[in-house]
CSV table of C-alpha atoms and ligand atoms in Angstrom, one decimal:
chain,number,residue,atom,x,y,z
A,187,MET,CA,66.0,13.5,-114.1
A,188,ARG,CA,64.2,13.8,-117.6
A,189,THR,CA,61.4,12.1,-119.4
A,190,ALA,CA,59.1,12.8,-122.8
A,191,VAL,CA,55.6,13.0,-120.5
A,192,GLY,CA,55.8,13.9,-117.0
A,193,ILE,CA,52.6,12.8,-115.3
A,194,ILE,CA,51.4,13.8,-111.9
A,195,GLY,CA,49.4,11.6,-109.8
A,196,GLY,CA,49.4,8.0,-109.7
A,197,GLY,CA,45.3,7.8,-109.4
A,198,PRO,CA,43.3,5.8,-112.6
A,199,ALA,CA,43.9,8.5,-114.9
A,200,GLY,CA,47.7,8.8,-114.2
A,201,LEU,CA,48.2,5.3,-114.1
A,202,LEU,CA,46.0,4.5,-117.4
A,203,LEU,CA,47.5,7.2,-119.3
A,204,ALA,CA,51.1,6.0,-118.3
A,205,ARG,CA,49.8,2.2,-119.1
A,206,LEU,CA,48.6,3.6,-122.6
A,207,LEU,CA,51.6,5.8,-123.6
A,208,HIS,CA,54.2,3.0,-122.6
A,209,ARG,CA,52.7,0.3,-125.0
A,210,THR,CA,52.7,3.3,-127.6
A,211,GLY,CA,56.9,3.6,-127.0
A,212,ILE,CA,56.6,7.3,-125.0
A,213,ASP,CA,58.5,7.8,-122.6
A,214,CYS,CA,57.0,8.9,-119.0
A,215,VAL,CA,57.2,8.7,-115.2
A,216,VAL,CA,54.4,8.9,-112.7
A,217,LEU,CA,55.0,11.0,-109.7
A,218,GLU,CA,52.7,10.0,-106.8
A,219,ALA,CA,52.5,11.9,-103.6
A,220,ARG,CA,51.1,9.1,-101.5
A,221,THR,CA,51.9,5.3,-100.6
A,222,ARG,CA,51.2,2.3,-102.9
A,223,GLU,CA,48.9,1.3,-100.0
A,224,ASP,CA,47.2,4.6,-99.6
A,225,VAL,CA,46.4,4.7,-103.2
A,226,GLU,CA,45.5,0.9,-103.6
A,227,GLN,CA,43.2,1.3,-100.4
A,228,ARG,CA,41.2,4.5,-101.3
A,229,GLN,CA,37.6,3.5,-101.5
A,230,ARG,CA,35.8,5.3,-104.5
A,231,ALA,CA,33.9,4.3,-107.5
A,232,GLY,CA,32.8,0.9,-108.9
A,233,MET,CA,30.8,1.6,-111.8
A,234,LEU,CA,32.5,1.2,-115.0
A,235,GLU,CA,31.0,2.3,-118.7
A,236,GLN,CA,31.6,-0.3,-121.6
A,237,GLY,CA,34.5,2.8,-122.8
A,238,THR,CA,36.0,2.3,-119.4
A,239,VAL,CA,35.9,-1.7,-120.0
A,240,ASP,CA,37.3,-1.3,-123.7
A,241,ALA,CA,39.8,1.3,-122.5
A,242,LEU,CA,41.4,-1.0,-119.8
A,243,ARG,CA,41.2,-4.2,-122.5
A,244,GLU,CA,43.1,-2.0,-124.6
A,245,ALA,CA,45.9,-1.5,-121.9
A,246,GLY,CA,46.0,-4.8,-121.3
A,247,ALA,CA,45.1,-4.5,-117.9
A,248,ALA,CA,41.4,-5.9,-117.8
A,249,GLU,CA,42.3,-9.8,-117.0
A,250,ARG,CA,40.8,-9.5,-113.4
A,251,LEU,CA,38.4,-7.2,-114.5
A,252,ASP,CA,36.9,-9.6,-117.3
A,253,ALA,CA,37.1,-12.8,-114.6
A,254,GLU,CA,35.7,-10.6,-111.5
A,255,GLY,CA,33.7,-7.9,-112.9
A,256,LEU,CA,29.9,-7.8,-112.5
A,257,VAL,CA,28.0,-7.1,-116.1
A,258,HIS,CA,24.8,-5.3,-115.2
A,259,GLN,CA,22.0,-5.1,-117.6
A,260,GLY,CA,20.3,-2.3,-115.7
A,261,ILE,CA,19.3,-0.2,-112.6
A,262,GLU,CA,16.3,-0.2,-110.3
A,263,LEU,CA,14.6,3.3,-109.4
A,264,ARG,CA,12.6,3.6,-106.4
A,265,PHE,CA,10.4,6.3,-104.9
A,266,GLU,CA,7.0,6.4,-103.1
A,267,ARG,CA,7.7,3.1,-102.2
A,268,GLU,CA,7.3,1.8,-106.0
A,269,ARG,CA,10.3,-0.2,-108.1
A,270,HIS,CA,10.7,0.8,-111.7
A,271,HIS,CA,13.8,-1.3,-113.7
A,272,ILE,CA,15.5,0.2,-116.4
A,273,ASP,CA,16.3,-1.9,-118.8
A,274,PHE,CA,19.6,-1.0,-120.5
A,275,PRO,CA,19.9,-3.2,-123.5
A,276,ALA,CA,16.4,-2.9,-124.6
A,277,LEU,CA,16.7,0.9,-124.4
A,278,THR,CA,20.1,1.5,-125.6
A,279,GLY,CA,20.5,-1.7,-127.9
A,280,GLY,CA,22.3,-3.6,-125.9
A,281,ARG,CA,24.5,-1.5,-123.9
A,282,THR,CA,25.4,-2.7,-120.4
A,283,VAL,CA,28.0,-1.5,-117.2
A,284,THR,CA,30.1,-3.6,-115.3
A,285,ILE,CA,30.6,-2.9,-111.2
A,286,TYR,CA,34.2,-3.7,-110.5
A,287,ALA,CA,35.9,-1.2,-107.8
A,288,GLN,CA,38.4,1.7,-108.5
A,289,THR,CA,40.5,0.0,-105.9
A,290,GLU,CA,40.9,-2.8,-108.2
A,291,ILE,CA,41.5,-1.0,-111.4
A,292,VAL,CA,44.4,0.8,-109.6
A,293,LYS,CA,45.8,-2.6,-108.3
A,294,ASP,CA,45.8,-3.9,-111.4
A,295,LEU,CA,47.5,-1.0,-113.5
A,296,VAL,CA,50.2,-0.6,-110.2
A,297,ALA,CA,51.2,-4.4,-110.7
A,298,LEU,CA,51.2,-3.9,-114.5
A,299,GLN,CA,53.4,-0.7,-114.0
A,300,LEU,CA,55.9,-2.1,-111.4
A,301,ALA,CA,56.4,-4.7,-113.7
A,302,GLU,CA,56.8,-3.5,-116.8
A,303,GLY,CA,57.3,0.4,-116.3
A,304,PRO,CA,57.3,3.0,-117.0
A,305,PRO,CA,58.7,4.2,-113.5
A,306,LEU,CA,56.5,5.1,-110.7
A,307,LEU,CA,57.7,6.9,-107.9
A,308,TRP,CA,55.7,7.1,-104.7
A,309,GLU,CA,56.0,9.5,-102.1
A,310,ALA,CA,56.8,12.1,-104.6
A,311,GLN,CA,54.7,15.5,-104.2
A,312,ALA,CA,54.9,17.7,-107.2
A,313,LEU,CA,55.5,21.4,-105.5
A,314,ALA,CA,55.0,23.2,-108.9
A,315,VAL,CA,55.1,23.2,-112.5
A,316,GLU,CA,57.6,25.7,-114.1
A,317,LYS,CA,57.9,27.1,-117.7
A,318,PRO,CA,54.5,25.3,-119.1
A,319,GLU,CA,54.5,27.6,-121.9
A,320,SER,CA,58.2,26.4,-122.6
A,321,ALA,CA,59.4,23.6,-124.9
A,322,SER,CA,60.9,21.6,-121.4
A,323,PRO,CA,58.5,22.3,-118.8
A,324,VAL,CA,59.8,21.1,-115.4
A,325,VAL,CA,58.1,19.5,-112.4
A,326,ARG,CA,60.0,20.3,-109.1
A,327,PHE,CA,58.8,17.4,-106.7
A,328,LEU,CA,59.8,16.4,-103.1
A,329,HIS,CA,61.3,12.7,-103.1
A,330,GLU,CA,63.2,10.7,-100.2
A,331,GLY,CA,63.6,13.7,-98.6
A,332,ARG,CA,65.1,16.1,-101.1
A,333,GLU,CA,63.9,18.5,-103.8
A,334,GLN,CA,64.2,17.4,-107.2
A,335,THR,CA,63.4,18.3,-110.4
A,336,LEU,CA,61.6,16.7,-113.6
A,337,ILE,CA,62.6,17.7,-116.8
A,338,CYS,CA,59.7,17.1,-119.2
A,339,ASP,CA,58.5,17.7,-123.5
A,340,TRP,CA,54.8,18.0,-121.8
A,341,VAL,CA,53.5,17.5,-118.0
A,342,ILE,CA,50.1,15.8,-117.2
A,343,GLY,CA,48.1,16.9,-114.4
A,344,CYS,CA,46.4,13.7,-113.1
A,345,ASP,CA,46.6,15.0,-109.7
A,346,GLY,CA,42.9,15.0,-108.9
A,347,PHE,CA,40.7,17.7,-107.5
A,348,HIS,CA,43.3,18.9,-104.6
A,349,GLY,CA,46.4,18.7,-106.9
A,350,ILE,CA,48.9,21.6,-107.7
A,351,SER,CA,48.5,21.4,-111.7
A,352,ARG,CA,45.1,23.5,-111.8
A,353,GLY,CA,46.3,26.1,-109.9
A,354,THR,CA,49.7,26.9,-112.6
A,355,PHE,CA,46.9,28.1,-115.0
A,356,PRO,CA,47.2,31.4,-115.4
A,357,ALA,CA,43.9,33.6,-113.9
A,358,ALA,CA,44.0,35.2,-117.5
A,359,GLY,CA,42.0,33.0,-119.8
A,360,SER,CA,41.1,30.1,-117.4
A,361,HIS,CA,37.4,29.6,-115.7
A,362,THR,CA,35.9,27.6,-113.4
A,363,TYR,CA,32.0,26.6,-113.2
A,364,GLU,CA,31.2,25.1,-110.1
A,365,ARG,CA,27.9,24.4,-107.8
A,366,ASP,CA,28.2,22.9,-104.3
A,367,HIS,CA,25.2,21.0,-103.5
A,368,PRO,CA,24.0,21.2,-99.6
A,369,TYR,CA,24.5,17.4,-99.1
A,370,SER,CA,26.9,14.7,-98.9
A,371,TRP,CA,27.2,11.0,-99.3
A,372,LEU,CA,28.1,8.7,-96.2
A,373,GLY,CA,29.4,6.0,-98.1
A,374,ILE,CA,29.8,2.4,-96.6
A,375,LEU,CA,31.3,-1.2,-97.1
A,376,ALA,CA,29.7,-3.9,-95.7
A,377,ASP,CA,30.5,-7.9,-95.3
A,378,VAL,CA,27.1,-9.0,-96.4
A,379,ALA,CA,25.8,-10.2,-99.5
A,380,PRO,CA,24.1,-7.2,-101.8
A,381,SER,CA,20.3,-7.5,-101.5
A,382,CYS,CA,19.8,-7.0,-105.2
A,383,ASP,CA,20.9,-8.1,-108.3
A,384,GLU,CA,21.6,-4.2,-109.9
A,385,LEU,CA,21.9,-1.1,-108.3
A,386,ILE,CA,19.1,0.3,-106.4
A,387,TYR,CA,18.9,4.3,-106.5
A,388,ALA,CA,16.2,5.5,-104.0
A,389,ARG,CA,14.3,9.0,-103.6
A,390,GLY,CA,13.2,8.2,-99.8
A,391,GLN,CA,11.0,10.5,-97.8
A,392,SER,CA,14.3,11.5,-96.0
A,393,GLY,CA,16.4,11.7,-98.1
A,394,PHE,CA,18.5,9.3,-101.2
A,395,ALA,CA,19.9,6.1,-100.5
A,396,LEU,CA,22.2,4.0,-103.3
A,397,HIS,CA,22.6,0.2,-102.7
A,398,SER,CA,25.3,-1.1,-105.1
A,399,MET,CA,28.2,-3.6,-104.4
A,400,ARG,CA,31.8,-4.8,-105.0
A,401,SER,CA,31.6,-8.6,-105.4
A,402,ILE,CA,28.8,-11.1,-104.5
A,403,HIS,CA,30.0,-11.1,-101.2
A,404,VAL,CA,30.6,-7.0,-100.3
A,405,SER,CA,27.8,-4.6,-100.5
A,406,ARG,CA,28.4,-1.0,-101.0
A,407,LEU,CA,25.9,1.4,-99.6
A,408,TYR,CA,25.8,5.3,-99.5
A,409,LEU,CA,23.0,7.3,-97.7
A,410,GLN,CA,22.4,11.4,-98.3
A,411,VAL,CA,23.8,13.1,-95.5
A,412,PRO,CA,23.8,17.0,-94.6
A,413,GLY,CA,26.8,18.7,-95.8
A,414,GLY,CA,29.6,18.5,-93.2
A,415,THR,CA,28.2,15.5,-91.5
A,416,ASP,CA,30.9,13.2,-89.3
A,417,ALA,CA,31.0,9.7,-90.2
A,418,ASP,CA,31.5,9.0,-86.5
A,419,ASP,CA,28.0,10.3,-85.7
A,420,TRP,CA,26.3,7.4,-87.4
A,421,PRO,CA,26.8,4.2,-85.6
A,422,ASP,CA,26.0,1.0,-87.8
A,423,ASP,CA,22.2,0.4,-86.9
A,424,ARG,CA,21.8,4.3,-87.4
A,425,ILE,CA,22.8,3.4,-90.9
A,426,TRP,CA,20.9,0.3,-91.2
A,427,ASP,CA,18.2,1.7,-90.4
A,428,GLU,CA,18.1,4.9,-92.2
A,429,LEU,CA,18.8,2.6,-95.4
A,430,ASP,CA,15.7,0.4,-94.8
A,431,ALA,CA,13.4,3.6,-94.7
A,432,ARG,CA,14.8,5.0,-97.5
A,433,PHE,CA,14.6,1.7,-99.7
A,434,ALA,CA,11.2,0.6,-98.7
A,435,VAL,CA,8.8,-0.8,-100.8
A,436,ASP,CA,5.5,-2.4,-101.1
A,437,ALA,CA,7.0,-5.6,-102.5
A,438,ASP,CA,8.4,-8.9,-100.5
A,439,TRP,CA,12.1,-7.4,-100.4
A,440,THR,CA,14.7,-7.3,-97.5
A,441,LEU,CA,17.6,-5.2,-96.8
A,442,HIS,CA,20.3,-7.6,-95.7
A,443,ARG,CA,22.6,-6.4,-92.7
A,444,GLY,CA,26.1,-7.0,-91.9
A,445,PRO,CA,29.6,-5.8,-90.2
A,446,ILE,CA,30.2,-2.3,-91.8
A,447,THR,CA,34.2,-2.4,-92.8
A,448,ALA,CA,34.5,1.2,-94.0
A,449,LYS,CA,32.8,4.5,-93.7
A,450,SER,CA,33.4,7.6,-95.4
A,451,VAL,CA,32.0,11.1,-96.3
A,452,THR,CA,32.0,12.7,-99.8
A,453,PRO,CA,30.7,16.0,-100.2
A,454,MET,CA,28.6,16.5,-103.2
A,455,ARG,CA,30.3,19.0,-105.8
A,456,SER,CA,30.0,19.6,-109.9
A,457,TYR,CA,33.3,21.4,-111.2
A,458,VAL,CA,34.6,22.4,-114.5
A,459,HIS,CA,37.5,24.3,-115.1
A,460,GLU,CA,38.2,25.6,-119.0
A,461,PRO,CA,40.5,25.1,-120.8
A,462,MET,CA,42.4,21.7,-120.2
A,463,ARG,CA,45.6,22.7,-121.5
A,464,HIS,CA,48.1,25.4,-120.8
A,465,GLY,CA,51.0,25.6,-123.3
A,466,ARG,CA,52.6,21.9,-122.7
A,467,LEU,CA,50.9,21.1,-119.5
A,468,VAL,CA,47.3,19.2,-119.4
A,469,LEU,CA,45.1,18.3,-117.6
A,470,ALA,CA,43.0,15.1,-117.4
A,471,GLY,CA,40.5,13.5,-114.5
A,472,ASP,CA,39.9,15.0,-111.3
A,473,ALA,CA,42.4,17.5,-111.6
A,474,ALA,CA,39.8,19.3,-114.7
A,475,HIS,CA,36.3,18.1,-113.2
A,476,ILE,CA,34.3,16.8,-110.7
A,477,VAL,CA,30.7,15.5,-110.9
A,478,PRO,CA,28.5,14.6,-108.0
A,479,PRO,CA,28.7,10.3,-108.3
A,480,THR,CA,24.9,9.9,-108.6
A,481,GLY,CA,25.4,9.5,-111.8
A,482,ALA,CA,28.7,7.2,-111.8
A,483,LYS,CA,30.5,9.5,-114.0
A,484,GLY,CA,33.8,10.5,-112.0
A,485,LEU,CA,35.8,7.7,-112.6
A,486,ASN,CA,34.4,7.1,-116.4
A,487,LEU,CA,34.9,10.8,-117.2
A,488,ALA,CA,39.1,10.5,-116.3
A,489,VAL,CA,39.1,7.4,-118.2
A,490,SER,CA,37.7,9.2,-121.6
A,491,ASP,CA,40.2,12.0,-121.1
A,492,VAL,CA,42.9,9.7,-120.9
A,493,ARG,CA,41.8,7.4,-123.9
A,494,VAL,CA,41.5,10.9,-125.9
A,495,LEU,CA,45.1,12.0,-124.6
A,496,ALA,CA,47.1,8.8,-125.3
A,497,ARG,CA,45.5,9.0,-128.9
A,498,THR,CA,46.7,12.8,-129.3
A,499,PHE,CA,50.1,11.5,-128.1
A,500,ALA,CA,50.2,8.5,-130.3
A,501,GLU,CA,49.6,11.0,-133.6
A,502,LEU,CA,52.5,13.0,-132.2
A,503,HIS,CA,54.7,10.4,-131.5
A,504,ARG,CA,54.1,9.1,-135.0
A,505,THR,CA,54.0,12.3,-137.3
A,506,GLY,CA,55.1,15.0,-135.1
A,507,SER,CA,51.8,16.5,-135.6
A,508,GLU,CA,49.9,18.7,-132.5
A,509,ARG,CA,46.5,18.8,-134.4
A,510,LEU,CA,44.8,16.3,-132.1
A,511,LEU,CA,46.4,17.5,-129.1
A,512,ASP,CA,45.3,21.4,-130.4
A,513,ASP,CA,41.9,20.0,-129.9
A,514,TYR,CA,42.3,18.1,-126.8
A,515,SER,CA,40.3,20.3,-124.5
A,516,ARG,CA,37.6,21.4,-126.6
A,517,THR,CA,37.1,17.7,-127.4
A,518,CYS,CA,37.1,16.6,-123.5
A,519,LEU,CA,35.2,19.4,-122.5
A,520,ALA,CA,32.2,18.7,-124.7
A,521,ARG,CA,32.1,15.4,-123.2
A,522,VAL,CA,32.6,16.8,-119.9
A,523,TRP,CA,29.8,19.1,-119.7
A,524,GLN,CA,27.2,15.9,-121.0
A,525,ALA,CA,28.3,13.9,-117.9
A,526,THR,CA,28.2,17.2,-115.6
A,527,ARG,CA,24.4,17.8,-116.9
A,528,PHE,CA,23.2,14.1,-116.0
A,529,SER,CA,25.1,13.9,-113.0
A,530,TYR,CA,23.6,17.3,-112.0
A,531,ASP,CA,20.0,15.8,-112.9
A,532,MET,CA,20.3,12.8,-111.5
A,533,THR,CA,21.3,14.4,-108.2
A,534,ARG,CA,18.7,16.7,-108.3
A,535,MET,CA,16.0,14.7,-108.9
A,536,LEU,CA,16.8,12.3,-106.2
A,537,HIS,CA,18.1,14.0,-103.2
A,538,ALA,CA,16.0,15.7,-100.7
A,539,GLN,CA,16.0,19.4,-100.7
A,540,PRO,CA,17.3,20.6,-97.3
A,541,ASP,CA,15.1,23.6,-97.7
A,542,GLY,CA,11.8,21.1,-97.9
A,543,ASP,CA,11.0,23.2,-101.0
A,544,VAL,CA,7.8,21.4,-101.6
A,545,PHE,CA,7.7,22.6,-105.4
A,546,GLU,CA,10.8,21.0,-105.8
A,547,ASN,CA,9.8,17.9,-104.3
A,548,ARG,CA,7.2,17.9,-106.8
A,549,LEU,CA,9.2,18.5,-109.5
A,550,GLN,CA,11.1,15.7,-108.6
A,551,LEU,CA,8.0,13.3,-108.3
A,552,ALA,CA,7.3,14.5,-111.8
A,553,ARG,CA,10.7,13.9,-113.2
A,554,LEU,CA,10.9,10.2,-111.9
A,555,ARG,CA,6.9,9.4,-112.7
A,556,ARG,CA,8.0,10.4,-116.5
A,557,ILE,CA,10.7,8.1,-116.6
A,558,ALA,CA,8.9,5.2,-115.4
A,559,SER,CA,6.2,5.7,-117.6
A,560,SER,CA,7.8,6.5,-120.8
A,561,ARG,CA,10.3,4.7,-122.7
A,562,HIS,CA,11.8,7.4,-124.1
A,563,ALA,CA,12.5,9.2,-121.1
A,564,ALA,CA,13.7,5.8,-119.7
A,565,ALA,CA,15.9,5.4,-122.7
A,566,GLU,CA,17.4,8.8,-122.5
A,567,LEU,CA,18.4,7.9,-118.9
A,568,ALA,CA,20.1,4.8,-120.0
A,569,THR,CA,21.8,6.3,-123.0
A,570,ASN,CA,23.8,8.8,-120.4
A,571,TYR,CA,24.3,6.2,-117.6
A,572,THR,CA,26.0,3.5,-120.0
A,573,GLY,CA,27.8,6.1,-121.2
A,574,LEU,CA,27.7,8.5,-124.4
A,575,PRO,CA,30.0,7.8,-127.4
A,576,LEU,CA,33.8,9.4,-127.2
A,577,LEU,CA,35.0,12.2,-128.9
A,578,THR,CA,31.2,13.4,-128.9
B,78,FAS,P1,42.6,11.2,-108.2
B,78,FAS,O1,41.9,11.9,-107.3
B,78,FAS,O2,41.7,9.5,-108.0
B,78,FAS,O3,43.8,10.5,-107.9
B,78,FAS,C1,44.8,11.9,-107.8
B,78,FAS,C2,46.1,11.3,-107.5
B,78,FAS,O4,47.1,12.4,-107.5
B,78,FAS,C3,45.9,11.0,-106.2
B,78,FAS,O5,46.5,9.7,-106.2
B,78,FAS,C4,46.7,11.8,-105.2
B,78,FAS,O6,47.4,11.3,-104.1
B,78,FAS,C5,48.0,12.4,-106.4
B,78,FAS,N1,48.5,13.6,-106.3
B,78,FAS,C6,47.5,14.7,-105.9
B,78,FAS,N2,48.5,15.6,-105.4
B,78,FAS,C7,49.9,15.3,-106.3
B,78,FAS,C8,51.1,15.9,-105.8
B,78,FAS,N3,50.9,17.4,-105.7
B,78,FAS,N4,52.1,14.9,-106.6
B,78,FAS,C9,51.8,13.9,-106.8
B,78,FAS,N5,50.7,13.4,-106.7
B,78,FAS,C10,49.6,13.9,-106.3
B,78,FAS,N6,33.4,8.5,-108.8
B,78,FAS,C11,32.1,7.7,-109.0
B,78,FAS,O7,32.2,7.4,-110.5
B,78,FAS,N7,31.6,7.0,-108.3
B,78,FAS,C12,32.0,7.1,-106.6
B,78,FAS,O8,31.0,6.6,-106.0
B,78,FAS,C13,32.9,8.0,-106.5
B,78,FAS,N8,33.4,8.4,-105.1
B,78,FAS,C14,34.2,9.1,-104.8
B,78,FAS,C15,34.7,9.5,-103.4
B,78,FAS,C16,35.3,10.2,-102.8
B,78,FAS,C17,36.2,10.6,-101.4
B,78,FAS,C18,36.1,11.0,-104.1
B,78,FAS,C19,37.2,12.2,-103.9
B,78,FAS,C20,35.4,10.8,-105.2
B,78,FAS,C21,34.8,9.6,-105.6
B,78,FAS,N9,34.6,9.5,-107.0
B,78,FAS,C22,33.7,8.6,-107.7
B,78,FAS,C23,35.3,10.1,-108.1
B,78,FAS,C24,36.4,9.3,-108.1
B,78,FAS,O9,36.6,8.3,-108.9
B,78,FAS,C25,37.3,10.1,-109.4
B,78,FAS,O10,36.4,10.3,-110.6
B,78,FAS,C26,38.5,9.4,-109.7
B,78,FAS,O11,39.2,9.1,-108.6
B,78,FAS,C27,39.5,10.1,-110.7
B,78,FAS,O12,40.8,9.8,-110.8
B,78,FAS,P2,42.1,10.7,-111.0
B,78,FAS,O13,41.6,11.8,-112.1
B,78,FAS,O14,43.2,9.9,-111.2
B,78,FAS,O15,42.3,11.2,-109.9
B,79,PHB,C1,29.6,2.8,-106.4
B,79,PHB,O1,29.3,1.5,-107.0
B,79,PHB,O2,30.8,2.9,-105.7
B,79,PHB,C2,29.0,4.0,-107.1
B,79,PHB,C3,28.3,3.4,-108.0
B,79,PHB,C4,27.4,4.2,-109.0
B,79,PHB,C5,27.3,5.6,-108.4
B,79,PHB,C6,27.9,5.7,-107.4
B,79,PHB,C7,28.9,5.1,-107.1
B,79,PHB,O3,26.4,6.4,-109.3
């Protein structure tokens, strides 16, 4: 097989990139290791910055998002049994966010790609990227029981944190920056109407909790748990009891319970790989960076990488100039590090420190009190949460 742009990975980054390139008239192929069912059912993110909504509209993939997405005007911070609303439009000159599950974005993009192209190969596992420094890099992949090759002009690694693309980069000149946080998130889906109109980020005495949602009928909640936690050790009642304790406030508010339909544990890590390009191999999304989901940045960062990348290929296609491509890594990393900073700060501010560091505990409260009492500090949180401008 031969194509202009070989895309490894059919998650949100790979699918959105394929859609944007296809609409620009650029030939590409997506190789996805898993099945369609796997990819469409994988419970992940849910909060979209306006830039992500704009990108999906630009891709002609936002019809259901516009009909079903829940636009939110802010979030609530909870600590010391107090409630503090962060009013996004008032603090950011009108910006809002939208709740629409990553699973639905993937379903929308898959349906469009299967209907209109480009080719999307399921259960096509990339084994290696060869000759990335050459003008014709090759992806060796396993599909339908045999090893095949995809000869490309460019290869884009959209294969997530556990993919193979990043490992193709030469050690010399590559740098990784990482921090594993000493706790994880236990995430649940529950068939019960959300107990709130907007997301609640709670710093409880025994740990962090987040109340999100997927619709007006389905709640999505997260609970800080020790690293290495097995979801099976958390029966439904234990989860609801702990969530109740962490969301407790001196106000008339009830956490509504319901049947839990999905449970999973996600480790908390911060990770950045530099650079994001080597020769004709380029990384986008989780293949290049991971943030703890406290700042709701993972999916949004993947989309902003893709928006930059699609523009660079559009210029290359139109003018033959690689000027923007030469700048891709620097452009994306500027935004990646800002999102990494924000996600790290939100995580450290809201999670109980397992080592019971009382000094850190007091610092957390001081940070939260500053946000609750200072318009300036609240505006800084709101500006970062709703998304910094693209191409910072
Ligand atoms: P993805 O990991 O989504 O997609 C990579 C794709 O590449 C996968 O489909 C994989 O099967 C495929 N692949 C891998 N190796 C391959 C190979 N060798 N050949 C072919 N295909 C290959 N972000 C938030 O903002 N909020 C959240 O609550 C949140 N929760 C998360 C929970 C979990 C368990 C994880 C892992 C991530 C979570 N994230 C969250 C971050 C998540 O949303 C990512 O940012 C987002 O999926 C990034 O999309 P991609 O870069 O496309 O990577
Ligand atoms: C989600 O809805 O899955 C979600 C929302 C905000 C976050 C993390 C996850 O910070």
